[in-house]
Coordinates of C-alpha atoms and ligand atoms in Angstrom, one line a residue:
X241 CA -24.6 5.3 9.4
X242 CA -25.6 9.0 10.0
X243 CA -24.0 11.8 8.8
X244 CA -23.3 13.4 12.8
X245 CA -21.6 10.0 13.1
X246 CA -19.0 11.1 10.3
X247 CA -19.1 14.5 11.6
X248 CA -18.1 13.3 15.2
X249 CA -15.2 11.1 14.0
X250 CA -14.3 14.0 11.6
X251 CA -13.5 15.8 14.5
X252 CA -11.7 13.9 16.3
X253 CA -8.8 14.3 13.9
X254 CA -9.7 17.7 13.2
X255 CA -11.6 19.7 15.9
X256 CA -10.9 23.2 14.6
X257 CA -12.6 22.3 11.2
X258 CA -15.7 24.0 9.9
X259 CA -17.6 21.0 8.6
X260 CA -20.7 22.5 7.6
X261 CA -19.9 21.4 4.5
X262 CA -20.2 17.6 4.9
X263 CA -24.0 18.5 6.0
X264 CA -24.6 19.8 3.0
X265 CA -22.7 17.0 1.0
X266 CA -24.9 14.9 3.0
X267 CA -28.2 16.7 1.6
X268 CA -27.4 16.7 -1.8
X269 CA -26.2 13.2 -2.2
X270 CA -29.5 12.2 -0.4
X271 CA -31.6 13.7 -2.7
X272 CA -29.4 12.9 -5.2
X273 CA -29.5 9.0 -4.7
X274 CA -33.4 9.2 -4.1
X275 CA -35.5 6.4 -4.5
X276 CA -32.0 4.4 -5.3
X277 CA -31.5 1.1 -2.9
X278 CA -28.6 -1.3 -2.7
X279 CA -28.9 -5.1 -3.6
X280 CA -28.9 -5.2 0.5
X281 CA -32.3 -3.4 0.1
X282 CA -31.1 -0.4 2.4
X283 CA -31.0 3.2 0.8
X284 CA -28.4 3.8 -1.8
X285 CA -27.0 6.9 0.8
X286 CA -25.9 4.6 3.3
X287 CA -23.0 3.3 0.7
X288 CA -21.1 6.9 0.5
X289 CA -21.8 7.8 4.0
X290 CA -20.2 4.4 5.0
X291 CA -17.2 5.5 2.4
X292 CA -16.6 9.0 3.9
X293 CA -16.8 7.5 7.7
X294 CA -14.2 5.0 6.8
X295 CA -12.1 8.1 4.9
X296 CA -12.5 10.1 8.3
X297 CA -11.4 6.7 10.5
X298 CA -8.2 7.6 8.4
X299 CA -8.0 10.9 9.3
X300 CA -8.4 12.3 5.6
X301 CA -8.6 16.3 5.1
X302 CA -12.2 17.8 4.6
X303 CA -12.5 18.1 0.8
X304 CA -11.9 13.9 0.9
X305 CA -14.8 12.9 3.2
X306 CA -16.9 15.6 1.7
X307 CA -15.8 13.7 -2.0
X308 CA -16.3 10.6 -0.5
X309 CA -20.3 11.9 0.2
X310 CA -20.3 12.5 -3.2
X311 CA -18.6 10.1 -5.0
X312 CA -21.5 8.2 -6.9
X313 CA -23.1 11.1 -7.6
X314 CA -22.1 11.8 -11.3
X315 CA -21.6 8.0 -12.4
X316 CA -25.2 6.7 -10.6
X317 CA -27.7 10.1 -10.5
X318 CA -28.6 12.5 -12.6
X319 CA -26.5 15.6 -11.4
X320 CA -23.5 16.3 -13.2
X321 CA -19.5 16.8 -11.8
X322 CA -20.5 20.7 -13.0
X323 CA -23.2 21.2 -10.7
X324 CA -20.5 19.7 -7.7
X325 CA -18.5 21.9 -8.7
X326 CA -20.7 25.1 -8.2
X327 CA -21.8 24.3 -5.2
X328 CA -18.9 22.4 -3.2
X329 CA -16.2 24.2 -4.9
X330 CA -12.8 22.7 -7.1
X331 CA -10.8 20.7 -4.9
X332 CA -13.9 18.8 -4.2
X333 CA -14.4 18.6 -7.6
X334 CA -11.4 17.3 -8.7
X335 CA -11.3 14.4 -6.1
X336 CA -15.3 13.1 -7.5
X337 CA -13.2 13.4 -10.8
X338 CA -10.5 11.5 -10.2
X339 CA -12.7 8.9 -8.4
X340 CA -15.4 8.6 -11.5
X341 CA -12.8 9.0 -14.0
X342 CA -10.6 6.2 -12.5
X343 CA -14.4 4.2 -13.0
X344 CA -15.3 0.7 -12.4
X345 CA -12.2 -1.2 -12.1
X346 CA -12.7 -4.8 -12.4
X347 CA -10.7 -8.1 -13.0
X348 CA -10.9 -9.5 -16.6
X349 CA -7.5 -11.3 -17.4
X350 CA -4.3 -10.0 -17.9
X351 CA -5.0 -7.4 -20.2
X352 CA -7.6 -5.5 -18.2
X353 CA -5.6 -6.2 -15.0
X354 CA -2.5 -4.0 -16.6
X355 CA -5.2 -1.3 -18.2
X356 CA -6.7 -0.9 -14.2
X357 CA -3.3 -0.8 -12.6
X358 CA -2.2 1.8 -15.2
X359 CA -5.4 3.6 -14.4
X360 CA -4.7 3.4 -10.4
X361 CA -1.2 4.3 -10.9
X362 CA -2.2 7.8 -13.1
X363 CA -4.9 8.5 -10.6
X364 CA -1.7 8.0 -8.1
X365 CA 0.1 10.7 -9.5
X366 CA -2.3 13.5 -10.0
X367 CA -3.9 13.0 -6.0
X368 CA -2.9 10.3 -4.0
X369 CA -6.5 11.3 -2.0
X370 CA -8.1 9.9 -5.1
X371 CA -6.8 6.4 -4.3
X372 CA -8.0 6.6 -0.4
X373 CA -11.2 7.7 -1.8
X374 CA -11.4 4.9 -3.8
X375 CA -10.2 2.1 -1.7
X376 CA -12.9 2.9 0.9
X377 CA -15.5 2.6 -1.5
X378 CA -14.3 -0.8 -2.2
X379 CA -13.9 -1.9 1.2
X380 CA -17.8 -1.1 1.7
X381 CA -18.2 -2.6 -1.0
X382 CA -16.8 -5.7 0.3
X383 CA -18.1 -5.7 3.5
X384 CA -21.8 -6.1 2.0
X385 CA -20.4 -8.9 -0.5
X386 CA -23.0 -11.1 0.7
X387 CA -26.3 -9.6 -0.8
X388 CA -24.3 -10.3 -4.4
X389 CA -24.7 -13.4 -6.0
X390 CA -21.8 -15.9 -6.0
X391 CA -19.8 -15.2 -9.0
X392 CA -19.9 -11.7 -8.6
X393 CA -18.2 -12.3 -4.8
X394 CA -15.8 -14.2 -6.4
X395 CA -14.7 -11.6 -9.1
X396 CA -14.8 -8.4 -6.4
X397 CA -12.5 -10.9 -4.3
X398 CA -10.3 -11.4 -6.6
X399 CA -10.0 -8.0 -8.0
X400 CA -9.6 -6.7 -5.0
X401 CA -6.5 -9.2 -4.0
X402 CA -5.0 -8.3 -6.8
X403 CA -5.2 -4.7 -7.5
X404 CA -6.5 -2.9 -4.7
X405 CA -4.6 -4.6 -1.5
X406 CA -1.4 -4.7 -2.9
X407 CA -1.5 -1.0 -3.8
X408 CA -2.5 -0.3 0.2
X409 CA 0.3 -2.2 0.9
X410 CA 2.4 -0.2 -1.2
X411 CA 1.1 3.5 0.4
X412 CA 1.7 1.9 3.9
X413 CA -1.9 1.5 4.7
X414 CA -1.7 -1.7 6.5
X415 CA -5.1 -1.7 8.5
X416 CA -6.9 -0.8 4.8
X417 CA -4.5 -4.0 3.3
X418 CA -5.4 -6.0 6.1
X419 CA -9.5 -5.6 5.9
X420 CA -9.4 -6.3 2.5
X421 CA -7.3 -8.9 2.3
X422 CA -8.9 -11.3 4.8
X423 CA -12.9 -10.9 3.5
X424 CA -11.3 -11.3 0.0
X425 CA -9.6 -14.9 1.5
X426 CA -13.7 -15.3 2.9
X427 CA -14.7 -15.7 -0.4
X428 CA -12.1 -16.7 -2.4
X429 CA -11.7 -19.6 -0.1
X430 CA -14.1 -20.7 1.8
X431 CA -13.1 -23.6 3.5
X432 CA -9.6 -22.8 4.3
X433 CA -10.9 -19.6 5.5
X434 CA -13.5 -21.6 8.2
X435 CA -11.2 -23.9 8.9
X436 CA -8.3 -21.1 10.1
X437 CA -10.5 -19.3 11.5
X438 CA -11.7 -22.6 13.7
X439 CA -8.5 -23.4 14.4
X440 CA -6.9 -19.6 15.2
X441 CA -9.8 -18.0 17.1
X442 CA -11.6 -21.2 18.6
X443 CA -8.7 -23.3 19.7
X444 CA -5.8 -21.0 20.2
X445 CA -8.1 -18.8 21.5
X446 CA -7.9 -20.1 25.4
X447 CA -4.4 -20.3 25.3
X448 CA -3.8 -17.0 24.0
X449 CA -5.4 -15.5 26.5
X450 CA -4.5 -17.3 29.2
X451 CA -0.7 -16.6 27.8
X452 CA -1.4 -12.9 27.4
X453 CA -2.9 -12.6 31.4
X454 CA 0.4 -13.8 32.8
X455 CA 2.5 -11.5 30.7
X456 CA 0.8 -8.7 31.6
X457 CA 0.3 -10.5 35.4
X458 CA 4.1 -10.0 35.1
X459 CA 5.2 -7.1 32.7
X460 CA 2.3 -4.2 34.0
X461 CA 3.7 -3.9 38.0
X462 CA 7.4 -3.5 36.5
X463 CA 5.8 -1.1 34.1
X464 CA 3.8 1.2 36.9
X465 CA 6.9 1.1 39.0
X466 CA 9.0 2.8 36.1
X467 CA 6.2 5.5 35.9
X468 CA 5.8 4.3 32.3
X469 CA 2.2 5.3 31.0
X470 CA 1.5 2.8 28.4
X471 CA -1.2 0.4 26.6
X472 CA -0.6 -3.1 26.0
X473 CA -2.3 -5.1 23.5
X474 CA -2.1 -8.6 22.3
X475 CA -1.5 -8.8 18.6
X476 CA -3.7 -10.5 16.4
X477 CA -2.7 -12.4 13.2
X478 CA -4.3 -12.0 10.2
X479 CA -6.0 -15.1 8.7
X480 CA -4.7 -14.3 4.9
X481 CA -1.3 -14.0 6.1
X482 CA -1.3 -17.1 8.5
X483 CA -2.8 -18.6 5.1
X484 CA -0.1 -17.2 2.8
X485 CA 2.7 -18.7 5.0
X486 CA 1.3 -21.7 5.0
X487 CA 1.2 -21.9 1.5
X488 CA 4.6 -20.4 0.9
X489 CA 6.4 -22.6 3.0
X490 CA 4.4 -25.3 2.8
X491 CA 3.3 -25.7 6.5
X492 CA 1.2 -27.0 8.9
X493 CA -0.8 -24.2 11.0
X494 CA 1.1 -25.2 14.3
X495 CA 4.4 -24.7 12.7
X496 CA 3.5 -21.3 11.9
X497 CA 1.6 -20.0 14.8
X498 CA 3.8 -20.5 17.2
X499 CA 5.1 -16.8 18.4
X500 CA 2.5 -14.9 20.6
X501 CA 2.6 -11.3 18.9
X502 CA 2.2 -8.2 21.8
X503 CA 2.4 -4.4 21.4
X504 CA 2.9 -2.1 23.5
X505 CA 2.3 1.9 22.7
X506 CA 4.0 4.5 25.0
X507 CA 4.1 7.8 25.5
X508 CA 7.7 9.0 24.0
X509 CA 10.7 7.6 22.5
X510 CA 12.7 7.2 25.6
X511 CA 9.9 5.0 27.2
X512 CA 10.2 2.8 24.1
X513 CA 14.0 2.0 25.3
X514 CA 13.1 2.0 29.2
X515 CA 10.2 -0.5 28.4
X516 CA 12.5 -2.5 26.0
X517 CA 14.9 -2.7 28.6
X518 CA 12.5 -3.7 31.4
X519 CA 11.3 -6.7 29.2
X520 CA 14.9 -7.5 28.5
X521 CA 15.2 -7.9 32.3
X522 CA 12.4 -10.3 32.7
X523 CA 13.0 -12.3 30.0
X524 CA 15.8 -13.5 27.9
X525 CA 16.0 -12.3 24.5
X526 CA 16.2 -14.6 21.5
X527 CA 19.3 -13.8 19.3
X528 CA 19.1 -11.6 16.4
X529 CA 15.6 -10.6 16.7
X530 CA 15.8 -7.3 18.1
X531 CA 15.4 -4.7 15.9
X532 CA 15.8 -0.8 16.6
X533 CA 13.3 0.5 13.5
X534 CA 13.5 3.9 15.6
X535 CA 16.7 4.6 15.3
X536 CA 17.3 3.2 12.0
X537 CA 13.3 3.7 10.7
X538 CA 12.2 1.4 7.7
X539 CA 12.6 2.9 4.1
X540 CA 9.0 3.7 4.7
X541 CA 9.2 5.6 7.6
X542 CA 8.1 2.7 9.8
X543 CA 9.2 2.9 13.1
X544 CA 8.8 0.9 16.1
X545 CA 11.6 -1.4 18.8
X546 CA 11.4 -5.3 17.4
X547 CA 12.4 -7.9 19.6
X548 CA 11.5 -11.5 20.7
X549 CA 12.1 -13.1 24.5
X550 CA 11.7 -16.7 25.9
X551 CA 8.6 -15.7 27.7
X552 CA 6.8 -17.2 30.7
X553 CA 7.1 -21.5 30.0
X554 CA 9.7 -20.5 27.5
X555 CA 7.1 -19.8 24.8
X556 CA 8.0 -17.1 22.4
X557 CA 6.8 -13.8 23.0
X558 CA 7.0 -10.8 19.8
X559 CA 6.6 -7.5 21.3
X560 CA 6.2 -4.3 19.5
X561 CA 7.1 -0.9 21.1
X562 CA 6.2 2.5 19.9
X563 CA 4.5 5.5 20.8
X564 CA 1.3 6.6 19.5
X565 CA 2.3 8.4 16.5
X566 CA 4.6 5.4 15.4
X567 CA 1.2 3.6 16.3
X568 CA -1.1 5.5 13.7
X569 CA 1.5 5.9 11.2
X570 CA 2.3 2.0 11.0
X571 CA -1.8 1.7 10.5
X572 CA -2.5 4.7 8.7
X573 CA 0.3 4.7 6.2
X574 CA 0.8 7.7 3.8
X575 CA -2.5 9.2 5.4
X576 CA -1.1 9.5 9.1
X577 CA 2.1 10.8 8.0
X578 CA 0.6 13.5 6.1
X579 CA -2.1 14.4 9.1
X580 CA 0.5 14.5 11.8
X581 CA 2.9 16.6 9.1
X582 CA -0.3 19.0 8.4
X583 CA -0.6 19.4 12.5
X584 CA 3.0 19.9 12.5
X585 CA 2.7 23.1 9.6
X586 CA -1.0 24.2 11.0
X587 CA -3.4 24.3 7.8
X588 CA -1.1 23.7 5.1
X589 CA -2.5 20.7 4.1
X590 CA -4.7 21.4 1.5
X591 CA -1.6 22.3 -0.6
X592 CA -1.5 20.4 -4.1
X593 CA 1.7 19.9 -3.4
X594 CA 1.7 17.6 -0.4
X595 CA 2.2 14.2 -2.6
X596 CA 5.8 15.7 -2.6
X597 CA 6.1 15.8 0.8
X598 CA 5.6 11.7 1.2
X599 CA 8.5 9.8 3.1
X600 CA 10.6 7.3 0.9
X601 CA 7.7 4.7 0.6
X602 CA 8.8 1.2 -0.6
X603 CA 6.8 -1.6 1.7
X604 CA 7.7 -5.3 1.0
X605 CA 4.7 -6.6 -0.4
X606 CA 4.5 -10.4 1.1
X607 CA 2.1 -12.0 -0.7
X608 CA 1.4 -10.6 -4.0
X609 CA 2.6 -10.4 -7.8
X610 CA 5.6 -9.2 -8.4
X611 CA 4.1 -6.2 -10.3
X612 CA 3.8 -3.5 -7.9
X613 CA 6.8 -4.0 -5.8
X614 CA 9.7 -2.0 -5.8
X615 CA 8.2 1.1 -6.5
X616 CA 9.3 4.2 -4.8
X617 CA 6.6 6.6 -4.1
X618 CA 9.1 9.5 -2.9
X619 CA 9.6 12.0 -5.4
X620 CA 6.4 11.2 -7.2
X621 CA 5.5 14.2 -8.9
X622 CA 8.8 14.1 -10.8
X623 CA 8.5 10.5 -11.7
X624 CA 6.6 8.0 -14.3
X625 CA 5.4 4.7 -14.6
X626 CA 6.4 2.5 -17.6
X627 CA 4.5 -0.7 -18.3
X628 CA 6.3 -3.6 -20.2
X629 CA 4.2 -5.4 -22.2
X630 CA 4.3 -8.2 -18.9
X631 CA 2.7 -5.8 -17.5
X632 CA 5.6 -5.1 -15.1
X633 CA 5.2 -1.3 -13.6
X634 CA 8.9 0.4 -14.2
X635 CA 9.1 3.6 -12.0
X636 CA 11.4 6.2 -14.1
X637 CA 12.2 9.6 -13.6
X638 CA 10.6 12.4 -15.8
X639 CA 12.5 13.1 -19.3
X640 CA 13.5 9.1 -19.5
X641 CA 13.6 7.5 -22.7
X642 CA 13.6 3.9 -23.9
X643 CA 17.2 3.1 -23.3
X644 CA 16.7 4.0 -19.5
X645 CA 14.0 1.9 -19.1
X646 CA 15.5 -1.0 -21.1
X647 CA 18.6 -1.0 -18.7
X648 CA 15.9 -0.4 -15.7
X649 CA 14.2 -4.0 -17.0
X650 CA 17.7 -5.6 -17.4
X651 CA 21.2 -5.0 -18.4
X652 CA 21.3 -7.4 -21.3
X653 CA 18.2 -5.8 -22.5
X654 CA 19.6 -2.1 -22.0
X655 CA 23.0 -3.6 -23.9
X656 CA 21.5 -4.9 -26.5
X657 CA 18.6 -2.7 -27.2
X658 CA 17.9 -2.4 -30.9
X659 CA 14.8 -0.5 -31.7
X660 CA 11.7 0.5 -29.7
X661 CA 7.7 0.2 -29.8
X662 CA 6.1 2.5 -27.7
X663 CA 2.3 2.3 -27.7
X664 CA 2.2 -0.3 -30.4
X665 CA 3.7 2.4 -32.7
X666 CA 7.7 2.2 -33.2
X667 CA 9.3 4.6 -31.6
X668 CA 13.2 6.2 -31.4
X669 CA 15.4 5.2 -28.6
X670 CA 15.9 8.9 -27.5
X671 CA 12.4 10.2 -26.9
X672 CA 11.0 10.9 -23.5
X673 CA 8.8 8.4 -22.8
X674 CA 5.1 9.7 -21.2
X675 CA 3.7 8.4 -17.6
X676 CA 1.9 5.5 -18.8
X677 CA 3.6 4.3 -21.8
X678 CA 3.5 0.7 -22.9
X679 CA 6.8 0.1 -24.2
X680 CA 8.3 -3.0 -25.9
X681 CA 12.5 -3.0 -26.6
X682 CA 13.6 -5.2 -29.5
X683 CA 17.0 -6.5 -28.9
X684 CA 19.6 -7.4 -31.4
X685 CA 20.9 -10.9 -29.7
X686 CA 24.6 -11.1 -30.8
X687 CA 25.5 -7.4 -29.9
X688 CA 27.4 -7.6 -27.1
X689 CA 28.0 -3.7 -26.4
X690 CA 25.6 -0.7 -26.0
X691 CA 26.4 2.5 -28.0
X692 CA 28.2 4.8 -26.7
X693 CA 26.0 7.8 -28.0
X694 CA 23.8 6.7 -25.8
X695 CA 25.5 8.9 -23.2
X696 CA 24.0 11.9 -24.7
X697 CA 20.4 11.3 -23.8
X698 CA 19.9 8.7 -20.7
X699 CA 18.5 10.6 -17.6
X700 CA 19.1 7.4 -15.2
X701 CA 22.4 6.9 -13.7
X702 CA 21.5 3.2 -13.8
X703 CA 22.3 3.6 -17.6
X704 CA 24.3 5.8 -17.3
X705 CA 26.8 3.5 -15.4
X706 CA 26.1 0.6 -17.6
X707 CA 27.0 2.2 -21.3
X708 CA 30.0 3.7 -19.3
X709 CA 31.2 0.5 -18.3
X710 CA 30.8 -1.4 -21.2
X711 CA 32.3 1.4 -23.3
X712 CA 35.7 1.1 -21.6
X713 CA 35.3 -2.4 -21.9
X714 CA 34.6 -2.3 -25.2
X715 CA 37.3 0.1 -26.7
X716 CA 39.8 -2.4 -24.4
X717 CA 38.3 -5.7 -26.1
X718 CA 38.4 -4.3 -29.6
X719 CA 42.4 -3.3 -29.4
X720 CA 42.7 -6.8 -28.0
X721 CA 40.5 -8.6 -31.1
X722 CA 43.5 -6.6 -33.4
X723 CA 46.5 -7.9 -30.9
X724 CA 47.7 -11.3 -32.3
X725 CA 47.7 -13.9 -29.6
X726 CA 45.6 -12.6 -27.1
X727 CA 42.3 -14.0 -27.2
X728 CA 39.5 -12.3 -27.3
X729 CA 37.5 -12.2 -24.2
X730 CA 33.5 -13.6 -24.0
Ligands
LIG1276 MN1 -19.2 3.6 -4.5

């Protein structure tokens, strides 16, 4: 990897930058790193430089691929954050920061596990570039797995599949999720790895293609004679997930891959519906499986025309339509939509602010604990994360106290919330908890009704409804419990 390289993909995404900067990045963190090789034997450079290429392949803003230069630089040399600061200026500073600060995150057990989410989740808050930062460093890091010695493989994998993918997943970054996901399943396991990937790109492999040829045979004449300008790709499946359905529903691989996956990327939002309709013509649709994610987009912002047909033999074909932007965003995640919105408002995109600006992000998470999901990432600014003492990640608006997040683990729990340890140290129901709290409620198990007074300091409407609710029923059951003959309700 070579520092022009990064420049020229840079560019790409931004030609009107001045990137005279990542030169000089480049000179620094090469003398910096002097002398220093990895366990590959190859200089020590060639690690960040591999980092800030992959942070330019996802069209990050300047100050991110210059950090991503640097980002070793304090925690492995002996220059300082200060002297990065002098000489590359503070929002470059602050990103290095943020990525030594959030350290070496590794996988030891439960405990550690909810210390390094909590970590990734604070980091998430303060500069979402941070965590891009971050997960390209790791997926070096795993793409040169090899030169490490067994164990350590193992822990990375694992780490990785439970920390870092999901959290891609959560920011939309598919293609990131993806990459990581499947060299985790590499050496995580082995054998079922080699013997999908045997069976996916050795023996399907043929038929795939020979099924893709007449599609197109077919689809790409219709397609010219619309005047449609289009590219058409055939979609490949990703081992860990094949795996993962396997595993969940307890299949055979044949039983699963059984759909031929296709994509096709237009030019604009009308030539999605005049190619959907084209491939209607051709070839029957197969009921309830079209899906209009343009007009209706996914809570994330994904957008893109779903359907499935009885292709050519009958066998079924999955296609994909959207236009280039839909394209980048579904890959890119967070990062696209905040390039194509900085394009959209020329140069604002250095802004602090821009975390703010992120769509309503909530991606199902397919495989993967049940920790990160249902997050929102909207408002995030205005938001903070509460951990249970699970470990469980409670999203909560700013101001919330105990009794809001109590009714945002259950009702019952919110009903009968008795007292409140916050940080191992007992706290009061009505204080505002702090982003990153570890709170524990104490319920009393036989009281049946929340308090009333409640009303007074909940910030959720979630709680709000609840103690509402239960107050009305309350004041009704308590008249009854004094009315002879009536019995009183459970
Ligand atoms: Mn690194």
């Amino acid at each position: 990897m070579t520092i022009e390289q990064i420049i020229k993909k840079f560019k790409e995404s931004h030609p009107d930058e001045d990137f005279s900067i990542l030169e000089k990045a480049y000179k620094f963190a090469e003398m910096a790193h002097e002398g220093q090789t990895r366990k590959s034997g190859e200089p020590y450079i060639q690690h960040p430089l591999h980092t800030a290429f992959l942070l330019a392949e996802i069209k990050a803003d300047l100050s991110t691929v210059t950090a991503g230069i640097l980002h070793d630089v304090p925690e492995d040399t002996n220059h300082s954050l200060e002297e990065i600061k002098e000489i590359f200026g503070t929002d470059v500073y602050n990103l290095v920061k943020g990525v030594t600060k959030l350290g070496k995150i590794k996988y030891r057990g439960i405990e550690r596990y909810r210390e390094n989410l909590k970590k990734m989740f604070l980091a998430m808050t303060n500069d979402l570039r941070v965590i891009f930062i971050k997960f390209c460093d790791r997926l070096h890091n795993l793409r040169t797995l090899e030169n490490l010695p067994p164990e350590k493989q193992k822990r990375i994998a694992q780490e990785t599949l439970e920390i870092y993918a999901p959290i891609a997943g959560l920011l939309g970054i598919g293609r990131l999720k993806w990459q990581m996901e499947d060299l985790c399943f590499k050496y995580l396991y082995p054998d079922q790895y080699h013997e999908l990937e045997y069976k996916y790109e050795v023996e399907k492999r043929v038929e795939r293609n020979r099924f893709f040829q007449k599609i197109k045979n077919i689809l790409i004449p219709k397609l010219e004679e619309a005047g449609i300008k289009f590219e058409i790709e055939a979609r490949f499946k990703h081992l860990y997930s094949i795996y993962n359905k396997m595993q969940e529903k307890d299949k055979q691989f044949d039983e699963i891959y059984d759909i031929f996956g296709l994509r096709l990327i237009v030019e604009t939002v009308n030539d999605c519906y005049k190619t959907l309709g084209i491939i209607h013509a051709l070839w029957r649709p197969k009921p309830n499986r079209f899906k209009d994610y343009i007009a209706v987009p996914k809570p994330n912002g994904y957008r893109s025309l779903h359907t499935t047909v009885f292709g050519p033999e009958g066998t079924l074909a999955e296609f994909q339509i959207r236009t280039k932007e839909m394209h980048e965003e579904s890959i890119y995640g967070l990062a696209a939509h905040w390039y194509y919105k900085s394009k959209k408002e020329a140069g604002n995109y250095q802004s602090p602010a821009w975390v703010k600006e992120i769509v309503e992000i909530q991606k199902e998470i397919t495989n993967t604990t049940e920790l990160v999901t249902n997050i929102k990432m909207d408002v995030f600014r205005d938001r903070i994360f509460i951990f249970s003492p699970k470990g469980d990640v409670f999203e909560l608006p700013e101001g919330a106290t105990p009794i809001d997040f109590a009714y945002a683990v259950h009702s019952n729990i919110g009903n009968k919330a008795a007292r409140v340890i916050i940080n191992d140290k007992l706290g009061r129901l009505d204080q505002e908890l702090k982003n990153g709290d570890l709170v524990e409620i104490i319920i009393e198990k036989n009281r049946e009704y929340p308090n009333r007074d409640w009303l007074k300091f909940v910030k959720t409407k979630r709680a709000r409804d609840r103690i509402k609710q239960f107050a009305k029923k309350s004041t009704f059951d308590n008249i009854k419990r004094f009315l002879p003959g009536i019995k009183k309700s459970s």
